[in-house]
Amino acid sequence: MLAFLLRRIGLLIPTFIGVTIAAFGFIRLLPGDPVLLMAGERGLTPERHAELLKQFGFDRPIYEQYFDYLVGVLQGDLGNSLVTKKPVFEEFFTLFPATLELSICAIIFAIALGLPAGIIAAVKRGSVFDHSVMSTALVGYSMPIFWLGLLFIMLFSGLLGWTPVSGRISLLYFFEPVTGLMTVDAFLSGQPGAVRSALSHLILPTIVLGTIPMAVIARQTRSAMLEVLGEDYVRTAKAKGLPPVRVIGLHALRNALIPVITTIGLQVGVLLAGAILTETIFSWPGIGKWIVDSISRRDYPSVQGGLLMIAVIVMLVNLTVDVLYGLVNPRIRHQR
Amino acid sequence: MAESLLDIRNLTVEFDTASGPFRAVDSVDFNVAEGDVLAIVGESGSGKSVAMLAVMGLLPKTATVTADLMRFGDHDLAAMTAKERRQVIGRDITMIFQEPMSSLNPCFTVGFQLGEALKTHLGMNRAARRARAIELLEEVGIPEPEPRLSAFPHQLSGGMSQRVMIAMAIACRPKLLVADEPSTALDVTIQAQILDLLLSLQRETGMALVLITHDMGVVAETARRVVVQYAGQQVERQDVGPLFSSPHHPYTAALLAALPERATSDRLPQIPGTVPGIGDQPDGCRFNPRCTFTTDLCRQQVPPRQTSVFGEALCHYPLGKGGTAA
C-alpha cells in the first residue's frame, strides 16, 4: 500500500510540471497584453507601452519568464495580481471557500440522486422508471450548463420568484466570514433568517452545477450494477436466502461501487470546470468567476496561479480516489 | 425406504427469448428421499442446472416456471411467497456452483461470507458465528481455519474456494444440498477430493445430495439414483447399478459407450451432432437425429414414457425390450 501510494505521488510530478507549462503558455497565446488592458480606452504611446512591459518583465524571453515563474511556484510564491497587487495565493484562498461550498453541495446533490437512480434503474431494468431515468440523464448530460442556468433563473427566479437571481446571501445580512462557507457562517452569526437566505441562494447553482455529474453517476451506476447483478456471487448471495436489500445493497453494490468511485473522482474535475460557468451565470464570487475576470484583464499571474491551484486540487482528489479504490477493492489493496 | 424430501412433478421452465419462448426444461420429475444421492446427467444445454435453479427460485424474471407439484418437506415451494421461500433457501436447501472462484464475492472476507447464512437463518451473534465458521472450515478440510477467516477470495485457490462454498452450503445443516457441477472447473486431482468431501459430508450429516454433472465416471462413484437428461427432457431414470449394467435409452447407452474405461478399440465411440438449441428442436423424439436406431416413428411421434422395467426411458424402442429396431 505504501509503495502504491509513493508511486502514485511520483506520477504527480510530471503532471504538475505539464500544468505549469500549459497555464503559463495558454494565457500568453491570447491577443492583447496586461499593459494595454490596464491603459484602457485612453491608450498609451508606444514608448510608454514598451517601458511598462519592461517594468513588468514581459519583454524578456518567454523561457526566462517561465523559469522565474517556476522557481517562484516551487517556493510557494504564485506572484502578485497585476490588478489588485495582492498575492495570488491570498486571493485564491479568499475566494476558494465559495467554490468549495458550491462544489460540495453539487457533488452531494449528484451522488444523492444519481446513485440511487442508477441502482433502481438497473434492478428494474427495462421498466418505465429505467427508461425515464436514463432519458433524463441523457438530457441532463447533453444540456449546456450556461443554458440550463439561464433557463432555471428565468423559471425559478423570474417567473415563479422562488429563488434569488444571484449572489450568495441577501444584502440584509452581513457578518465577517469565519469559515468562508456562507451557510456555516450564516449559522454561526446567529442572525435569524440568514441560513435560509444562504440556502436559497445556493440551491439553483447547486442543481445547475450538479446536473452533469448526476447524469454521469446515474448512468455509470446503472451499467456497473447491471454487470454485477449477473455475476455468480450475486446468485450465491441469493442462494443463501438473503433478503434482496442485502443482495443488492451489499453484495452487488459493493462491487459496483468500484468503477462508480472512479467516476465520481473524475467528476470533480468536471465540477470545477463547470463552476467557472455556473459562478459567472449566478455571480457567485468564487474562483471560477475570478479566473474568468482575470482572463479578460490578462492578469497573467492570477490566471496561472488559479489554473495551477485547480489542477493541484483535481490531482489531489484523484489521488484520494485511487487510495479509496484500494480500500473498496481488496484485489488492488493486496497487489504488491 | 426413507421419507420423500423433494418431490417435483411435471416441472417446465420456459425462457422468453428474442426468437420466442424457449423450453429449457420440459416436464421433468424429481423425487429425492432423505439422505438420498441423486445424480442428474446430461450434456451442456440439457437443462440440468436450470431445473434445479428453478427449484431454488434463482432463475431470472425472463423464466416462467410451472409444475404440478413442487414440494420440499412440508413446504409447497410453488405456493410460497418469495419471503417464505428465503427461509428455506440457504437453510434447508443449499446449492454450490460450477465456478467456485467467481461464486464467492471478491469484496468480502471468507469469514464474513460464511457468517451471513448463520446470522440470517440462525440469528447467531458475532462470537458464535466466528466459532461456527472455524468449525465449518475444519469440517471441509481447510488447514489453519482461523487465519483463513480474514482471507479474501482472490487469495484462495479454486479447490479452496469450492471448499469454502461447501462450508457455506452446509452452515445451517441443510436437508438437501444441490451441487451443480462442483468439480468441473477444478484440476483433476482436486476434483476427486471435492467429490469425496461431498460424499463424506453427505454420509456424516445424512443430508440428501443432488449432483448435477456431465461426467458418467462421477456418477458411477457417487450416486444411488440417476436421471439422464437430454434437451430439457428426462430420457431415463434408474438406480445407478442397473443403469450402468443395462441402460435402456440409446442416449444413455451411447454416453456409457463413450467412457474411456469401456473402450474396446483405439478410438472412443462418439455421439454425432450436438444438443438441439433454440429453434432447431426436431419433431418426434428429440434424440432422433443423433440416434443409431432411429425409424420413421421416432421422427414423427413423441415417444412414450416406458415403465420402470425399462428405466422409465422416453423412447419408442428402449434397449432390452423385445422387437426393437436394433
JSON list of N, CA and C in Angstrom, two decimals, chain A residues 71-111:
[
{"chain": "A", "resi": 71, "resn": "VAL", "atom": "N", "xyz": [10.40, 28.79, -10.56]},
{"chain": "A", "resi": 71, "resn": "VAL", "atom": "CA", "xyz": [11.18, 28.90, -9.33]},
{"chain": "A", "resi": 71, "resn": "VAL", "atom": "C", "xyz": [10.29, 29.47, -8.22]},
{"chain": "A", "resi": 72, "resn": "GLY", "atom": "N", "xyz": [9.52, 30.50, -8.61]},
{"chain": "A", "resi": 72, "resn": "GLY", "atom": "CA", "xyz": [8.61, 31.10, -7.64]},
{"chain": "A", "resi": 72, "resn": "GLY", "atom": "C", "xyz": [7.60, 30.09, -7.12]},
{"chain": "A", "resi": 73, "resn": "VAL", "atom": "N", "xyz": [7.00, 29.33, -8.06]},
{"chain": "A", "resi": 73, "resn": "VAL", "atom": "CA", "xyz": [5.98, 28.35, -7.69]},
{"chain": "A", "resi": 73, "resn": "VAL", "atom": "C", "xyz": [6.55, 27.33, -6.73]},
{"chain": "A", "resi": 74, "resn": "LEU", "atom": "N", "xyz": [7.75, 26.85, -7.03]},
{"chain": "A", "resi": 74, "resn": "LEU", "atom": "CA", "xyz": [8.35, 25.83, -6.18]},
{"chain": "A", "resi": 74, "resn": "LEU", "atom": "C", "xyz": [8.63, 26.37, -4.78]},
{"chain": "A", "resi": 75, "resn": "GLN", "atom": "N", "xyz": [8.77, 27.70, -4.67]},
{"chain": "A", "resi": 75, "resn": "GLN", "atom": "CA", "xyz": [8.98, 28.29, -3.34]},
{"chain": "A", "resi": 75, "resn": "GLN", "atom": "C", "xyz": [7.64, 28.69, -2.72]},
{"chain": "A", "resi": 76, "resn": "GLY", "atom": "N", "xyz": [6.56, 28.31, -3.39]},
{"chain": "A", "resi": 76, "resn": "GLY", "atom": "CA", "xyz": [5.24, 28.62, -2.84]},
{"chain": "A", "resi": 76, "resn": "GLY", "atom": "C", "xyz": [4.80, 30.03, -3.15]},
{"chain": "A", "resi": 77, "resn": "ASP", "atom": "N", "xyz": [5.45, 30.69, -4.14]},
{"chain": "A", "resi": 77, "resn": "ASP", "atom": "CA", "xyz": [5.08, 32.06, -4.47]},
{"chain": "A", "resi": 77, "resn": "ASP", "atom": "C", "xyz": [4.44, 32.08, -5.85]},
{"chain": "A", "resi": 78, "resn": "LEU", "atom": "N", "xyz": [3.14, 32.37, -5.91]},
{"chain": "A", "resi": 78, "resn": "LEU", "atom": "CA", "xyz": [2.44, 32.39, -7.19]},
{"chain": "A", "resi": 78, "resn": "LEU", "atom": "C", "xyz": [2.46, 33.77, -7.81]},
{"chain": "A", "resi": 79, "resn": "GLY", "atom": "N", "xyz": [3.19, 34.70, -7.20]},
{"chain": "A", "resi": 79, "resn": "GLY", "atom": "CA", "xyz": [3.26, 36.06, -7.74]},
{"chain": "A", "resi": 79, "resn": "GLY", "atom": "C", "xyz": [2.12, 36.92, -7.22]},
{"chain": "A", "resi": 80, "resn": "ASN", "atom": "N", "xyz": [2.11, 38.17, -7.65]},
{"chain": "A", "resi": 80, "resn": "ASN", "atom": "CA", "xyz": [1.06, 39.10, -7.24]},
{"chain": "A", "resi": 80, "resn": "ASN", "atom": "C", "xyz": [0.15, 39.39, -8.41]},
{"chain": "A", "resi": 81, "resn": "SER", "atom": "N", "xyz": [-1.11, 39.63, -8.12]},
{"chain": "A", "resi": 81, "resn": "SER", "atom": "CA", "xyz": [-2.06, 40.01, -9.16]},
{"chain": "A", "resi": 81, "resn": "SER", "atom": "C", "xyz": [-1.62, 41.35, -9.76]},
{"chain": "A", "resi": 82, "resn": "LEU", "atom": "N", "xyz": [-1.70, 41.46, -11.08]},
{"chain": "A", "resi": 82, "resn": "LEU", "atom": "CA", "xyz": [-1.34, 42.71, -11.72]},
{"chain": "A", "resi": 82, "resn": "LEU", "atom": "C", "xyz": [-2.38, 43.78, -11.43]},
{"chain": "A", "resi": 83, "resn": "VAL", "atom": "N", "xyz": [-3.60, 43.36, -11.12]},
{"chain": "A", "resi": 83, "resn": "VAL", "atom": "CA", "xyz": [-4.69, 44.31, -10.95]},
{"chain": "A", "resi": 83, "resn": "VAL", "atom": "C", "xyz": [-4.79, 44.78, -9.50]},
{"chain": "A", "resi": 84, "resn": "THR", "atom": "N", "xyz": [-4.87, 43.81, -8.58]},
{"chain": "A", "resi": 84, "resn": "THR", "atom": "CA", "xyz": [-5.06, 44.20, -7.18]},
{"chain": "A", "resi": 84, "resn": "THR", "atom": "C", "xyz": [-3.75, 44.33, -6.43]},
{"chain": "A", "resi": 85, "resn": "LYS", "atom": "N", "xyz": [-2.67, 43.86, -7.03]},
{"chain": "A", "resi": 85, "resn": "LYS", "atom": "CA", "xyz": [-1.33, 43.87, -6.43]},
{"chain": "A", "resi": 85, "resn": "LYS", "atom": "C", "xyz": [-1.22, 42.95, -5.21]},
{"chain": "A", "resi": 86, "resn": "LYS", "atom": "N", "xyz": [-2.28, 42.22, -4.91]},
{"chain": "A", "resi": 86, "resn": "LYS", "atom": "CA", "xyz": [-2.22, 41.31, -3.76]},
{"chain": "A", "resi": 86, "resn": "LYS", "atom": "C", "xyz": [-1.67, 39.96, -4.19]},
{"chain": "A", "resi": 87, "resn": "PRO", "atom": "N", "xyz": [-1.08, 39.19, -3.28]},
{"chain": "A", "resi": 87, "resn": "PRO", "atom": "CA", "xyz": [-0.57, 37.86, -3.67]},
{"chain": "A", "resi": 87, "resn": "PRO", "atom": "C", "xyz": [-1.70, 36.99, -4.23]},
{"chain": "A", "resi": 88, "resn": "VAL", "atom": "N", "xyz": [-1.40, 36.28, -5.32]},
{"chain": "A", "resi": 88, "resn": "VAL", "atom": "CA", "xyz": [-2.39, 35.42, -5.95]},
{"chain": "A", "resi": 88, "resn": "VAL", "atom": "C", "xyz": [-2.89, 34.34, -4.99]},
{"chain": "A", "resi": 89, "resn": "PHE", "atom": "N", "xyz": [-1.95, 33.83, -4.20]},
{"chain": "A", "resi": 89, "resn": "PHE", "atom": "CA", "xyz": [-2.27, 32.79, -3.23]},
{"chain": "A", "resi": 89, "resn": "PHE", "atom": "C", "xyz": [-3.38, 33.24, -2.29]},
{"chain": "A", "resi": 90, "resn": "GLU", "atom": "N", "xyz": [-3.21, 34.49, -1.81]},
{"chain": "A", "resi": 90, "resn": "GLU", "atom": "CA", "xyz": [-4.16, 35.05, -0.87]},
{"chain": "A", "resi": 90, "resn": "GLU", "atom": "C", "xyz": [-5.53, 35.23, -1.53]},
{"chain": "A", "resi": 91, "resn": "GLU", "atom": "N", "xyz": [-5.51, 35.79, -2.75]},
{"chain": "A", "resi": 91, "resn": "GLU", "atom": "CA", "xyz": [-6.76, 35.98, -3.49]},
{"chain": "A", "resi": 91, "resn": "GLU", "atom": "C", "xyz": [-7.49, 34.66, -3.65]},
{"chain": "A", "resi": 92, "resn": "PHE", "atom": "N", "xyz": [-6.72, 33.65, -4.03]},
{"chain": "A", "resi": 92, "resn": "PHE", "atom": "CA", "xyz": [-7.29, 32.34, -4.29]},
{"chain": "A", "resi": 92, "resn": "PHE", "atom": "C", "xyz": [-8.02, 31.82, -3.05]},
{"chain": "A", "resi": 93, "resn": "PHE", "atom": "N", "xyz": [-7.33, 31.92, -1.92]},
{"chain": "A", "resi": 93, "resn": "PHE", "atom": "CA", "xyz": [-7.94, 31.32, -0.73]},
{"chain": "A", "resi": 93, "resn": "PHE", "atom": "C", "xyz": [-9.04, 32.17, -0.12]},
{"chain": "A", "resi": 94, "resn": "THR", "atom": "N", "xyz": [-9.10, 33.44, -0.50]},
{"chain": "A", "resi": 94, "resn": "THR", "atom": "CA", "xyz": [-10.25, 34.24, -0.08]},
{"chain": "A", "resi": 94, "resn": "THR", "atom": "C", "xyz": [-11.51, 33.78, -0.81]},
{"chain": "A", "resi": 95, "resn": "LEU", "atom": "N", "xyz": [-11.32, 33.44, -2.10]},
{"chain": "A", "resi": 95, "resn": "LEU", "atom": "CA", "xyz": [-12.48, 33.11, -2.94]},
{"chain": "A", "resi": 95, "resn": "LEU", "atom": "C", "xyz": [-12.79, 31.61, -2.94]},
{"chain": "A", "resi": 96, "resn": "PHE", "atom": "N", "xyz": [-11.79, 30.80, -2.62]},
{"chain": "A", "resi": 96, "resn": "PHE", "atom": "CA", "xyz": [-11.97, 29.36, -2.77]},
{"chain": "A", "resi": 96, "resn": "PHE", "atom": "C", "xyz": [-13.14, 28.78, -1.96]},
{"chain": "A", "resi": 97, "resn": "PRO", "atom": "N", "xyz": [-13.35, 29.23, -0.69]},
{"chain": "A", "resi": 97, "resn": "PRO", "atom": "CA", "xyz": [-14.45, 28.63, 0.08]},
{"chain": "A", "resi": 97, "resn": "PRO", "atom": "C", "xyz": [-15.80, 28.72, -0.64]},
{"chain": "A", "resi": 98, "resn": "ALA", "atom": "N", "xyz": [-16.03, 29.81, -1.38]},
{"chain": "A", "resi": 98, "resn": "ALA", "atom": "CA", "xyz": [-17.30, 29.93, -2.09]},
{"chain": "A", "resi": 98, "resn": "ALA", "atom": "C", "xyz": [-17.44, 28.81, -3.12]},
{"chain": "A", "resi": 99, "resn": "THR", "atom": "N", "xyz": [-16.36, 28.57, -3.85]},
{"chain": "A", "resi": 99, "resn": "THR", "atom": "CA", "xyz": [-16.38, 27.50, -4.85]},
{"chain": "A", "resi": 99, "resn": "THR", "atom": "C", "xyz": [-16.48, 26.13, -4.18]},
{"chain": "A", "resi": 100, "resn": "LEU", "atom": "N", "xyz": [-15.77, 25.99, -3.08]},
{"chain": "A", "resi": 100, "resn": "LEU", "atom": "CA", "xyz": [-15.78, 24.73, -2.35]},
{"chain": "A", "resi": 100, "resn": "LEU", "atom": "C", "xyz": [-17.20, 24.42, -1.88]},
{"chain": "A", "resi": 101, "resn": "GLU", "atom": "N", "xyz": [-17.85, 25.43, -1.31]},
{"chain": "A", "resi": 101, "resn": "GLU", "atom": "CA", "xyz": [-19.20, 25.24, -0.80]},
{"chain": "A", "resi": 101, "resn": "GLU", "atom": "C", "xyz": [-20.14, 24.79, -1.93]},
{"chain": "A", "resi": 102, "resn": "LEU", "atom": "N", "xyz": [-20.04, 25.48, -3.06]},
{"chain": "A", "resi": 102, "resn": "LEU", "atom": "CA", "xyz": [-20.89, 25.16, -4.20]},
{"chain": "A", "resi": 102, "resn": "LEU", "atom": "C", "xyz": [-20.58, 23.76, -4.74]},
{"chain": "A", "resi": 103, "resn": "SER", "atom": "N", "xyz": [-19.30, 23.45, -4.84]},
{"chain": "A", "resi": 103, "resn": "SER", "atom": "CA", "xyz": [-18.91, 22.15, -5.39]},
{"chain": "A", "resi": 103, "resn": "SER", "atom": "C", "xyz": [-19.33, 21.00, -4.49]},
{"chain": "A", "resi": 104, "resn": "ILE", "atom": "N", "xyz": [-19.15, 21.18, -3.19]},
{"chain": "A", "resi": 104, "resn": "ILE", "atom": "CA", "xyz": [-19.54, 20.12, -2.26]},
{"chain": "A", "resi": 104, "resn": "ILE", "atom": "C", "xyz": [-21.04, 19.86, -2.36]},
{"chain": "A", "resi": 105, "resn": "CYS", "atom": "N", "xyz": [-21.81, 20.97, -2.35]},
{"chain": "A", "resi": 105, "resn": "CYS", "atom": "CA", "xyz": [-23.26, 20.80, -2.46]},
{"chain": "A", "resi": 105, "resn": "CYS", "atom": "C", "xyz": [-23.62, 20.12, -3.76]},
{"chain": "A", "resi": 106, "resn": "ALA", "atom": "N", "xyz": [-22.95, 20.51, -4.86]},
{"chain": "A", "resi": 106, "resn": "ALA", "atom": "CA", "xyz": [-23.27, 19.95, -6.17]},
{"chain": "A", "resi": 106, "resn": "ALA", "atom": "C", "xyz": [-22.95, 18.46, -6.21]},
{"chain": "A", "resi": 107, "resn": "ILE", "atom": "N", "xyz": [-21.82, 18.05, -5.65]},
{"chain": "A", "resi": 107, "resn": "ILE", "atom": "CA", "xyz": [-21.45, 16.63, -5.74]},
{"chain": "A", "resi": 107, "resn": "ILE", "atom": "C", "xyz": [-22.35, 15.81, -4.81]},
{"chain": "A", "resi": 108, "resn": "ILE", "atom": "N", "xyz": [-22.72, 16.39, -3.65]},
{"chain": "A", "resi": 108, "resn": "ILE", "atom": "CA", "xyz": [-23.65, 15.68, -2.77]},
{"chain": "A", "resi": 108, "resn": "ILE", "atom": "C", "xyz": [-24.99, 15.49, -3.48]},
{"chain": "A", "resi": 109, "resn": "PHE", "atom": "N", "xyz": [-25.46, 16.57, -4.12]},
{"chain": "A", "resi": 109, "resn": "PHE", "atom": "CA", "xyz": [-26.70, 16.50, -4.90]},
{"chain": "A", "resi": 109, "resn": "PHE", "atom": "C", "xyz": [-26.59, 15.42, -5.98]},
{"chain": "A", "resi": 110, "resn": "ALA", "atom": "N", "xyz": [-25.46, 15.41, -6.68]},
{"chain": "A", "resi": 110, "resn": "ALA", "atom": "CA", "xyz": [-25.27, 14.46, -7.79]},
{"chain": "A", "resi": 110, "resn": "ALA", "atom": "C", "xyz": [-25.25, 13.02, -7.29]},
{"chain": "A", "resi": 111, "resn": "ILE", "atom": "N", "xyz": [-24.56, 12.78, -6.18]},
{"chain": "A", "resi": 111, "resn": "ILE", "atom": "CA", "xyz": [-24.47, 11.41, -5.65]},
{"chain": "A", "resi": 111, "resn": "ILE", "atom": "C", "xyz": [-25.82, 10.99, -5.06]}
]
